[in-house]
Short mmCIF file of C-alpha atoms in Angstrom, two decimals:
data_model
loop_
_atom_site.label_atom_id
_atom_site.label_comp_id
_atom_site.label_asym_id
_atom_site.label_seq_id
_atom_site.Cartn_x
_atom_site.Cartn_y
_atom_site.Cartn_z
CA MET A 1 44.46 -7.25 121.54
CA SER A 2 43.86 -3.52 121.41
CA ARG A 3 47.50 -3.03 122.33
CA ILE A 4 48.59 -4.93 119.22
CA LEU A 5 46.30 -2.73 117.11
CA VAL A 6 47.85 0.38 118.65
CA ALA A 7 51.33 -1.01 117.95
CA PHE A 8 50.38 -1.58 114.33
CA LEU A 9 49.00 1.97 113.98
CA ILE A 10 52.23 3.38 115.41
CA VAL A 11 54.44 1.40 113.04
CA PHE A 12 52.51 1.49 109.76
CA PRO A 13 53.52 4.97 108.49
CA PHE A 14 57.12 3.77 108.41
CA ILE A 15 56.12 1.52 105.49
CA GLY A 16 56.33 4.69 103.38
CA LEU A 17 60.08 4.75 103.87
CA PHE A 18 60.46 1.47 101.97
CA LEU A 19 58.14 2.23 99.05
CA THR A 20 60.97 3.44 96.84
CA PHE A 21 64.60 3.17 97.72
CA PRO A 22 66.75 6.28 97.38
CA THR A 23 68.92 5.79 94.32
CA SER A 24 72.18 7.45 95.23
CA PHE A 25 73.20 9.33 98.31
CA SER A 26 74.89 12.64 97.59
CA TRP A 27 76.72 14.58 100.25
CA ASP A 28 75.93 18.23 99.57
CA GLU A 29 75.75 21.68 101.13
CA ALA A 30 72.20 21.16 102.40
CA ILE A 31 73.16 18.12 104.47
CA LEU A 32 76.25 19.85 105.89
CA ASN A 33 74.18 22.93 106.84
CA THR A 34 71.58 20.73 108.49
CA ILE A 35 74.10 18.75 110.54
CA ALA A 36 75.94 21.91 111.59
CA TYR A 37 72.69 23.53 112.75
CA VAL A 38 71.48 20.42 114.56
CA ILE A 39 74.72 19.98 116.51
CA SER A 40 75.19 23.62 117.45
CA ILE A 41 71.53 24.20 118.40
CA ALA A 42 71.50 21.01 120.49
CA LEU A 43 74.68 22.02 122.37
CA VAL A 44 73.41 25.53 123.11
CA ASN A 45 70.06 24.10 124.20
CA VAL A 46 71.63 21.72 126.72
CA TRP A 47 73.87 24.48 128.09
CA LEU A 48 71.20 27.19 128.36
CA GLY A 49 68.42 24.78 129.34
CA VAL A 50 70.30 23.24 132.26
CA GLY A 51 71.77 26.59 133.35
CA THR A 52 68.42 28.37 133.37
CA ALA A 53 66.68 25.48 135.10
CA TRP A 54 69.42 25.54 137.76
CA TRP A 55 68.78 29.24 138.36
CA LEU A 56 65.00 28.71 138.52
CA LEU A 57 65.38 25.94 141.11
CA PHE A 58 68.11 27.28 143.39
CA THR A 59 68.11 31.06 143.30
CA GLU A 60 66.02 33.19 145.59
CA SER A 61 64.95 36.24 143.67
CA ARG A 62 61.89 38.41 143.55
CA TRP A 63 61.98 38.19 139.76
CA LYS A 64 61.61 34.41 139.88
CA SER A 65 57.91 34.14 139.06
CA TRP A 66 58.37 36.62 136.21
CA VAL A 67 61.21 34.57 134.77
CA GLU A 68 59.11 31.43 135.12
CA TRP A 69 56.32 33.02 133.10
CA LEU A 70 58.76 34.29 130.48
CA THR A 71 60.17 30.81 129.98
CA PHE A 72 56.70 29.27 129.92
CA LEU A 73 54.73 31.66 127.68
CA PRO A 74 56.65 31.23 124.39
CA LEU A 75 55.29 27.67 124.22
CA PHE A 76 51.84 29.18 123.70
CA ILE A 77 52.79 31.66 120.98
CA PRO A 78 52.36 30.17 117.50
CA VAL A 79 55.90 29.90 116.12
CA LEU A 80 54.98 31.06 112.65
CA ALA A 81 53.05 34.08 113.92
CA SER A 82 55.86 35.39 116.10
CA MET A 83 58.21 34.54 113.23
CA PHE A 84 56.51 37.12 111.01
CA GLY A 85 57.25 39.71 113.69
CA MET A 86 60.81 38.51 114.15
CA TYR A 87 61.23 38.75 110.38
CA ILE A 88 60.49 42.48 110.57
CA ALA A 89 62.66 42.86 113.66
CA LEU A 90 65.66 40.96 112.24
CA ALA A 91 65.39 42.85 108.94
CA GLN A 92 66.08 46.06 110.89
CA VAL A 93 69.42 44.71 112.12
CA GLY A 94 70.33 43.04 108.84
CA LEU A 95 70.20 39.41 109.98
CA ILE A 96 67.89 38.20 107.18
CA GLY A 97 69.62 35.74 104.88
CA THR A 98 72.47 35.08 107.27
CA TYR A 99 73.48 31.91 109.09
CA THR A 100 73.35 33.78 112.42
CA GLY A 101 69.77 34.91 111.87
CA VAL A 102 68.52 31.43 111.06
CA GLY A 103 70.44 29.94 113.99
CA LEU A 104 68.93 32.52 116.33
CA VAL A 105 65.32 31.82 115.37
CA LEU A 106 65.92 28.06 115.50
CA LEU A 107 67.16 28.59 119.05
CA VAL A 108 64.05 30.64 119.86
CA THR A 109 61.74 27.78 118.85
CA THR A 110 63.62 25.07 120.76
CA LEU A 111 64.78 26.72 123.99
CA PRO A 112 61.41 26.88 125.85
CA TYR A 113 61.01 23.10 125.52
CA SER A 114 64.58 22.48 126.72
CA ILE A 115 64.20 24.67 129.82
CA ARG A 116 60.94 22.89 130.66
CA LEU A 117 62.50 19.42 130.25
CA ALA A 118 65.62 20.29 132.26
CA TYR A 119 63.52 21.90 135.01
CA ASN A 120 61.26 18.86 135.37
CA ALA A 121 64.23 16.47 135.45
CA MET A 122 66.12 18.48 138.09
CA TYR A 123 62.97 18.88 140.15
CA VAL A 124 62.63 15.08 140.26
CA ILE A 125 66.31 14.56 141.19
CA GLY A 126 65.76 16.96 144.05
CA ARG A 127 67.65 19.70 145.81
CA PRO A 128 69.73 17.69 148.36
CA LEU A 129 71.53 15.61 145.75
CA LEU A 130 72.30 18.59 143.51
CA GLU A 131 73.36 20.78 146.46
CA GLN A 132 76.21 18.42 147.27
CA ALA A 133 77.62 19.12 143.82
CA LEU A 134 78.08 22.79 144.74
CA THR A 135 81.36 22.01 146.53
CA PHE A 136 82.96 21.03 143.21
CA ALA A 137 84.58 23.41 140.76
CA PRO A 138 82.19 24.23 137.88
CA LEU A 139 83.75 21.85 135.34
CA ALA A 140 83.90 18.93 137.74
CA ARG A 141 80.36 19.70 138.85
CA ILE A 142 79.10 19.46 135.29
CA GLY A 143 81.20 16.46 134.28
CA PHE A 144 81.00 14.28 137.36
CA VAL A 145 77.56 15.07 138.75
CA LEU A 146 75.19 16.97 136.48
CA LEU A 147 75.71 15.11 133.19
CA PRO A 148 75.63 11.56 134.62
CA LEU A 149 72.53 12.39 136.69
CA LEU A 150 70.79 14.14 133.81
CA LYS A 151 71.77 11.55 131.19
CA GLU A 152 68.25 10.72 130.06
CA SER A 153 67.00 14.30 130.03
CA VAL A 154 70.03 15.53 128.09
CA ARG A 155 69.23 12.88 125.52
CA THR A 156 65.59 14.01 125.45
CA ILE A 157 66.59 17.67 125.10
CA VAL A 158 68.88 16.81 122.19
CA LEU A 159 66.14 14.69 120.61
CA PHE A 160 63.50 17.44 120.93
CA SER A 161 65.73 20.20 119.58
CA THR A 162 66.98 18.00 116.72
CA VAL A 163 63.47 17.05 115.64
CA ILE A 164 62.19 20.63 115.92
CA VAL A 165 65.14 22.03 113.94
CA LEU A 166 64.64 19.41 111.23
CA SER A 167 60.92 20.26 110.98
CA GLN A 168 61.35 23.93 110.12
CA PHE A 169 60.72 24.86 106.52
CA VAL A 170 59.07 28.30 106.60
CA LEU A 171 61.42 29.58 109.25
CA VAL A 172 64.58 28.67 107.34
CA GLN A 173 63.09 29.82 104.05
CA LEU A 174 61.80 33.16 105.38
CA ILE A 175 64.63 34.19 107.70
CA GLY A 176 67.27 32.64 105.42
CA ALA A 177 65.69 34.47 102.46
CA GLY A 178 65.99 31.25 100.47
CA LEU A 179 69.78 31.50 100.56
CA ILE A 180 70.42 28.79 103.12
CA PRO A 181 69.55 25.30 101.90
CA THR A 182 68.77 22.58 104.42
CA VAL A 183 67.48 19.07 103.94
CA THR A 184 63.97 20.28 104.82
CA THR A 185 63.89 23.04 102.20
CA ARG A 186 65.24 20.55 99.64
CA LEU A 187 62.41 18.17 100.54
CA TYR A 188 59.82 20.79 99.60
CA GLN A 189 61.53 21.59 96.32
CA ALA A 190 61.79 17.89 95.46
CA TYR A 191 58.16 17.43 96.42
CA ALA A 192 57.04 20.32 94.23
CA GLY A 193 59.10 18.91 91.35
CA ASN A 194 57.55 15.46 91.85
CA ASP A 195 60.99 13.96 92.33
CA VAL A 196 60.02 11.03 94.54
CA SER A 197 63.45 9.46 94.98
CA GLN A 198 65.07 12.81 95.88
CA ALA A 199 62.25 13.58 98.33
CA LEU A 200 62.50 10.12 99.85
CA GLN A 201 66.26 10.41 100.23
CA ASN A 202 65.71 13.64 102.19
CA THR A 203 63.03 11.93 104.28
CA TRP A 204 65.51 9.16 105.11
CA VAL A 205 68.03 11.76 106.28
CA LEU A 206 65.38 13.54 108.36
CA VAL A 207 64.33 10.33 110.11
CA SER A 208 67.78 8.82 110.62
CA LEU A 209 69.57 11.91 112.01
CA PRO A 210 67.57 12.02 115.30
CA VAL A 211 67.93 8.25 115.72
CA LEU A 212 71.71 8.37 115.16
CA PHE A 213 72.15 11.26 117.59
CA TYR A 214 70.01 9.56 120.23
CA ILE A 215 71.84 6.25 120.03
CA GLY A 216 75.27 7.89 119.70
CA LEU A 217 74.71 10.12 122.69
CA GLY A 218 73.54 7.11 124.71
CA GLY A 219 76.77 5.31 123.85
CA ILE A 220 78.99 8.26 124.76
CA PHE A 221 77.15 8.71 128.04
CA SER A 222 77.49 5.07 129.10
CA ILE A 223 81.24 5.12 128.38
CA TRP A 224 81.62 8.37 130.35
CA ILE A 225 79.59 7.03 133.27
CA ARG A 226 81.75 3.91 133.37
CA LEU A 227 84.88 6.10 133.49
CA VAL A 228 83.43 8.26 136.27
CA LYS A 229 82.43 5.18 138.27
CA GLY A 230 85.98 3.85 137.80
CA ARG A 231 87.25 6.83 139.78
CA LEU A 232 85.40 5.53 142.84
CA GLN A 233 87.58 2.43 143.15
CA MET B 1 77.51 29.66 135.55
CA SER B 2 73.75 29.74 135.89
CA ARG B 3 73.61 33.53 135.89
CA SER B 4 75.21 34.04 132.50
CA SER B 5 73.10 31.31 130.90
CA LEU B 6 70.01 32.87 132.48
CA TRP B 7 70.75 36.21 130.85
CA LEU B 8 71.37 34.61 127.46
CA SER B 9 68.13 32.63 127.77
CA LEU B 10 66.22 35.77 128.67
CA VAL B 11 67.54 37.55 125.60
CA VAL B 12 66.56 34.61 123.38
CA LEU B 13 63.14 34.19 125.00
CA ALA B 14 62.41 37.90 124.68
CA LEU B 15 62.63 37.63 120.87
CA PRO B 16 59.11 36.21 120.30
CA PHE B 17 57.69 39.04 122.40
CA THR B 18 59.75 41.54 120.41
CA GLY B 19 58.30 39.93 117.30
CA VAL B 20 54.75 40.42 118.57
CA THR B 21 55.55 44.05 119.42
CA PHE B 22 56.79 44.62 115.88
CA LEU B 23 53.58 43.05 114.56
CA ILE B 24 51.53 45.53 116.60
CA TYR B 25 53.69 48.38 115.29
CA GLU B 26 53.30 47.24 111.67
CA THR B 27 49.52 46.83 111.83
CA VAL B 28 48.81 50.32 113.18
CA GLY B 29 46.58 51.97 110.59
CA PHE B 30 45.79 48.66 108.87
CA ASN B 31 42.36 48.56 107.27
CA TRP B 32 40.91 45.57 109.14
CA SER B 33 37.99 45.13 106.73
CA GLU B 34 40.47 43.79 104.15
CA LEU B 35 40.44 40.55 106.12
CA ASN B 36 36.74 40.06 105.46
CA ASP B 37 37.15 38.09 102.25
CA GLU B 38 36.07 34.57 101.36
CA ALA B 39 39.55 33.00 101.59
CA TRP B 40 40.22 34.14 105.17
CA ARG B 41 36.72 33.24 106.38
CA ALA B 42 36.89 29.72 104.93
CA SER B 43 40.41 29.42 106.32
CA LEU B 44 39.31 30.31 109.84
CA ALA B 45 36.54 27.70 109.76
CA VAL B 46 38.74 24.89 108.47
CA THR B 47 41.56 25.84 110.88
CA LEU B 48 39.25 25.60 113.88
CA TYR B 49 37.94 22.25 112.66
CA VAL B 50 41.38 20.71 112.01
CA THR B 51 42.97 22.13 115.18
CA LEU B 52 40.21 21.13 117.57
CA THR B 53 39.69 17.68 116.08
CA SER B 54 43.35 16.71 116.10
CA THR B 55 44.07 18.27 119.51
CA LEU B 56 41.10 16.63 121.25
CA LEU B 57 41.75 13.25 119.60
CA SER B 58 45.44 13.41 120.61
CA LEU B 59 44.53 14.31 124.20
CA MET B 60 42.01 11.50 124.50
CA ILE B 61 44.13 8.80 122.87
CA GLY B 62 47.28 9.94 124.70
CA THR B 63 45.57 9.85 128.09
CA TRP B 64 43.94 6.51 127.35
CA LEU B 65 47.30 5.00 126.34
CA ALA B 66 49.06 6.40 129.41
CA ARG B 67 46.34 4.93 131.58
CA THR B 68 46.40 1.52 129.87
CA ILE B 69 50.19 1.30 129.92
CA TYR B 70 50.31 2.34 133.56
CA MET B 71 47.63 -0.13 134.63
CA LYS B 72 48.92 -3.07 132.59
CA ARG B 73 52.62 -2.19 132.97
CA SER B 74 53.35 -2.96 129.33
CA SER B 75 56.74 -1.40 128.86
CA TRP B 76 57.17 -2.62 125.28
CA LEU B 77 54.26 -0.46 124.12
CA ALA B 78 55.68 2.49 126.04
CA SER B 79 58.98 2.24 124.21
CA LEU B 80 57.27 1.67 120.86
CA LEU B 81 55.29 4.84 121.48
CA LYS B 82 58.55 6.80 121.38
CA TRP B 83 59.03 6.03 117.69
CA PRO B 84 56.93 8.84 116.20
CA MET B 85 58.91 11.32 118.30
CA PHE B 86 62.00 10.61 116.21
CA VAL B 87 60.22 11.66 113.03
CA PRO B 88 60.16 15.41 112.25
CA HIS B 89 56.72 16.76 111.29
CA VAL B 90 57.85 17.36 107.71
CA ALA B 91 59.02 13.78 107.31
CA ALA B 92 55.83 12.44 108.90
CA ALA B 93 53.76 14.52 106.49
CA TYR B 94 55.72 13.17 103.53
CA LEU B 95 55.36 9.56 104.74
CA PHE B 96 51.59 9.97 105.05
CA TYR B 97 51.56 11.68 101.66
CA LEU B 98 53.29 8.66 100.10
CA LEU B 99 50.84 6.25 101.73
CA PHE B 100 47.64 8.13 101.00
CA SER B 101 48.20 9.74 97.62
CA GLY B 102 47.45 6.69 95.54
CA GLY B 103 48.77 3.26 94.86
CA PHE B 104 48.11 2.05 98.38
CA PRO B 105 45.19 -0.27 99.33
CA VAL B 106 43.37 2.28 101.50
CA TYR B 107 43.36 4.86 98.70
CA GLY B 108 39.85 6.18 98.13
CA LEU B 109 38.75 5.61 101.71
CA PHE B 110 41.33 8.07 102.99
CA GLU B 111 43.07 10.37 100.58
CA ALA B 112 45.73 13.06 100.78
CA ASN B 113 44.84 16.54 99.51
CA GLU B 114 41.05 16.44 99.94
CA ARG B 115 38.74 18.98 101.48
CA ASN B 116 38.05 17.20 104.76
CA HIS B 117 41.75 17.26 105.70
CA LEU B 118 41.45 13.77 107.22
CA VAL B 119 45.06 12.87 106.47
CA VAL B 120 46.26 16.16 107.99
CA ILE B 121 44.39 15.27 111.18
CA LEU B 122 45.75 11.70 111.06
CA THR B 123 49.33 12.97 110.74
CA TYR B 124 48.93 15.35 113.66
CA VAL B 125 47.32 12.70 115.86
CA TRP B 126 50.11 10.23 115.04
CA LYS B 127 52.76 12.83 115.90
CA GLU B 128 51.13 14.36 119.00
CA VAL B 129 49.84 11.27 120.84
CA PRO B 130 53.38 10.41 122.09
CA PHE B 131 53.78 14.02 123.26
CA VAL B 132 50.52 13.92 125.25
CA PHE B 133 51.50 10.48 126.55
CA LEU B 134 54.80 11.91 127.82
CA MET B 135 53.04 14.84 129.52
CA VAL B 136 50.43 12.63 131.22
CA VAL B 137 52.38 9.47 132.10
CA GLY B 138 54.38 11.28 134.79
CA THR B 139 51.15 12.16 136.56
CA TYR B 140 50.06 8.53 136.52
CA GLY B 141 53.47 7.56 137.88
CA GLN B 142 53.00 9.63 141.04
CA LEU B 143 49.25 9.09 141.39
CA ASN B 144 48.19 8.07 144.86
CA HIS B 145 46.53 4.71 144.43
CA GLY B 146 44.52 5.24 147.60
CA TYR B 147 42.03 7.50 145.83
CA LEU B 148 41.23 4.84 143.24
CA ASP B 149 40.92 2.14 145.90
CA MET B 150 38.58 4.37 147.87
CA ALA B 151 36.45 5.04 144.79
CA LYS B 152 36.25 1.30 144.16
CA THR B 153 35.34 0.58 147.77
CA LEU B 154 32.50 3.08 147.48
CA GLN B 155 31.32 1.07 144.45
CA LEU B 156 31.35 3.99 142.03
CA LYS B 157 30.88 3.29 138.34
CA PRO B 158 34.14 3.17 136.28
CA LEU B 159 33.44 6.60 134.78
CA GLU B 160 32.80 8.08 138.22
CA GLN B 161 35.99 6.44 139.52
CA PHE B 162 37.94 8.16 136.77
CA ARG B 163 36.26 11.49 137.49
CA VAL B 164 37.04 11.59 141.21
CA ALA B 165 40.32 9.67 141.44
CA GLU B 166 42.20 10.58 138.26
CA TRP B 167 40.68 13.56 136.46
CA PRO B 168 41.59 16.24 139.06
CA PHE B 169 45.28 15.34 138.73
CA LEU B 170 45.13 15.29 134.94
CA VAL B 171 43.79 18.84 134.60
CA LYS B 172 47.18 20.53 134.70
CA PRO B 173 49.12 18.36 132.21
CA LEU B 174 46.12 18.21 129.87
CA LEU B 175 45.64 21.98 129.96
CA ASP B 176 49.34 22.54 129.24
CA SER B 177 49.31 20.07 126.34
CA PHE B 178 46.04 21.48 124.97
CA TRP B 179 47.44 24.97 124.53
CA VAL B 180 50.84 23.83 123.27
CA LEU B 181 49.10 21.74 120.62
CA VAL B 182 46.53 24.41 119.69
CA ALA B 183 49.24 27.05 119.32
CA PHE B 184 51.33 24.70 117.24
CA ILE B 185 48.70 23.11 114.97
CA SER B 186 46.53 26.16 114.30
CA PHE B 187 49.27 28.26 112.75
CA ALA B 188 51.73 25.95 111.04
CA TYR B 189 52.77 25.58 107.43
CA GLU B 190 54.67 22.35 106.95
CA VAL B 191 52.06 19.60 107.33
CA PRO B 192 48.98 21.23 105.73
CA ALA B 193 51.07 22.57 102.86
CA LEU B 194 51.94 19.02 101.85
CA LEU B 195 48.63 17.35 102.66
CA GLY B 196 46.02 20.11 102.33
CA VAL B 197 44.15 21.64 99.41
CA THR B 198 44.37 25.07 97.77
CA PHE B 199 40.90 26.02 99.02
CA PRO B 200 40.16 26.22 101.93
CA GLU B 201 43.71 26.59 103.22
CA LEU B 202 44.72 26.56 106.86
CA LEU B 203 45.60 29.94 108.40
CA GLY B 204 49.35 29.34 108.52
CA VAL B 205 49.54 28.28 104.88
CA LEU B 206 47.38 31.15 103.62
CA ALA B 207 49.28 33.70 105.72
CA TYR B 208 52.66 32.49 104.47
CA GLU B 209 51.49 32.50 100.86
CA ARG B 210 49.97 35.99 101.12
CA LEU B 211 53.21 37.14 102.74
CA THR B 212 55.62 35.79 100.17
CA THR B 213 53.81 36.03 96.84
CA GLY B 214 53.25 39.26 94.91
CA LEU B 215 56.14 41.44 96.06
CA PHE B 216 54.94 41.64 99.66
CA LEU B 217 51.85 43.66 98.62
CA ASN B 218 49.60 41.56 100.85
CA ALA B 219 52.12 41.30 103.67
CA PHE B 220 50.07 43.46 106.02
CA GLU B 221 47.13 41.04 105.85
CA SER B 222 49.42 38.26 107.06
CA TYR B 223 50.88 40.42 109.83
CA ALA B 224 47.37 41.34 110.97
CA VAL B 225 46.19 37.71 111.01
CA ALA B 226 49.33 36.56 112.87
CA LEU B 227 48.74 39.29 115.46
CA ILE B 228 45.04 38.56 116.01
CA TRP B 229 45.65 34.84 116.22
CA THR B 230 48.44 35.26 118.79
CA LEU B 231 46.26 37.54 120.92
CA PHE B 232 43.31 35.13 120.58
CA ILE B 233 45.36 32.19 121.86
CA PHE B 234 46.92 34.35 124.55
CA THR B 235 43.45 35.33 125.81
CA GLY B 236 42.42 31.69 125.84
CA VAL B 237 45.53 30.69 127.80
CA VAL B 238 45.08 33.42 130.42
CA ALA B 239 41.33 32.76 130.79
CA SER B 240 41.63 28.99 131.15
CA TYR B 241 44.52 29.19 133.61
CA ALA B 242 42.69 31.81 135.69
CA LEU B 243 39.54 29.68 135.73
CA THR B 244 41.34 26.54 136.90
CA ALA B 245 43.84 28.29 139.20
CA LYS B 246 41.98 27.51 142.40
CA GLN B 247 41.53 23.84 141.62
CA ARG B 248 45.10 23.36 140.40
CA ARG B 249 46.56 25.00 143.50
CA ARG B 250 44.49 22.76 145.77
CA ILE B 251 45.67 19.66 143.93
CA GLU B 252 49.31 20.79 144.00
CA ARG B 253 49.17 21.31 147.76
CA GLY B 254 47.56 17.91 148.23
CA MET B 255 50.11 16.14 146.05
CA ARG B 256 53.08 17.45 147.98
CA ARG B 257 53.97 14.98 150.64
#
């Protein structure tokens, strides 16, 4: 009984999505920016996350515990607070108001989570299985062993970085100096202007992008795994 | 392969620390008594209230759900619990705003934009419970059932059973989640800006507004608050990890088979 109550509490906020239907969908600069950022940040996160986790698990180095702390600590620094500092720092090198600057700070907020997720997943898979992959050339190692084994965690990394990127308003507004529109910044403008249908259209985009990426990635992975398994016969 | 990505990661991860260094540099010579005004004091109080309430509620509900789902093996609830994770915080805030800002049956009982920030807390709990669940459910997955059986054989009360057979293993994931959530909730803009009130504002909202309005005249106040808050949380993290280090290490050694 209590489980049904919990299920209801999880689902009920989604009712808000159907209160007013978005009138017309317009394909504009904000949506393109958002999709470009989501895809590039997710790709870099998977690459750097898995690579760093690999180093943390398999390399003997006296710097290891330091690196572990460095990857762990940023989770405990309030994003907005360190963002004020990065704002001053990036202003010195002229990255305020540029696409590169915004991309960089979006990467800063997502990477610690990705390294953590990749590390935990590879720790569970275990050293013996991953060590056998070392005989392959790098590309084959990634394609035939790492990605199929890490399927679920790659999906989780992409999901986490997508959702975090889509949540950032202040970061994009401050570092982008208001020059780089995304769906999130549009949502705040529409909200301030009391434009419910515009705001709701943006909310729809924000909710459906992570779902589409998650399902799409799952599909691509299962096709790839079937192809790889076909090589065994 | 892993070496080049390590270096890139290190450069990226060093940026927040660079940011904090720049904050220290900027606040040298700042007149700290400027922070002693009504708005900041009220903001600190309401921030502590909102942060602690939503964090502790999320931790308790998340742990309880992980425990229930593990004991009863109800996988449908586990997959349903993933749903809020697909919703960005901004979108969640807007959905709750739509539901609680009038026109809906529960209006009046709960309301967006009121001084108790109940809807802000509700939004955070809804978003963070799946996160806590994810952090804790792994621990339940590898829990040695022998401890619980032993506690039952010794006829301990249910609460005592939990304390001896489960709690010691939960300390690490709960401590990690506690600080991640506190750092995130206590200094954020997006959710309280949509669902909060103009007085008292949460620290993140007030700091961002002081920073961006009025030609950056009040910027140093925001830098100073960001710096103190970061150091405050940092002290808390170091202290709590140092205090539990002995216990966590013992558990980790015991868990390794």
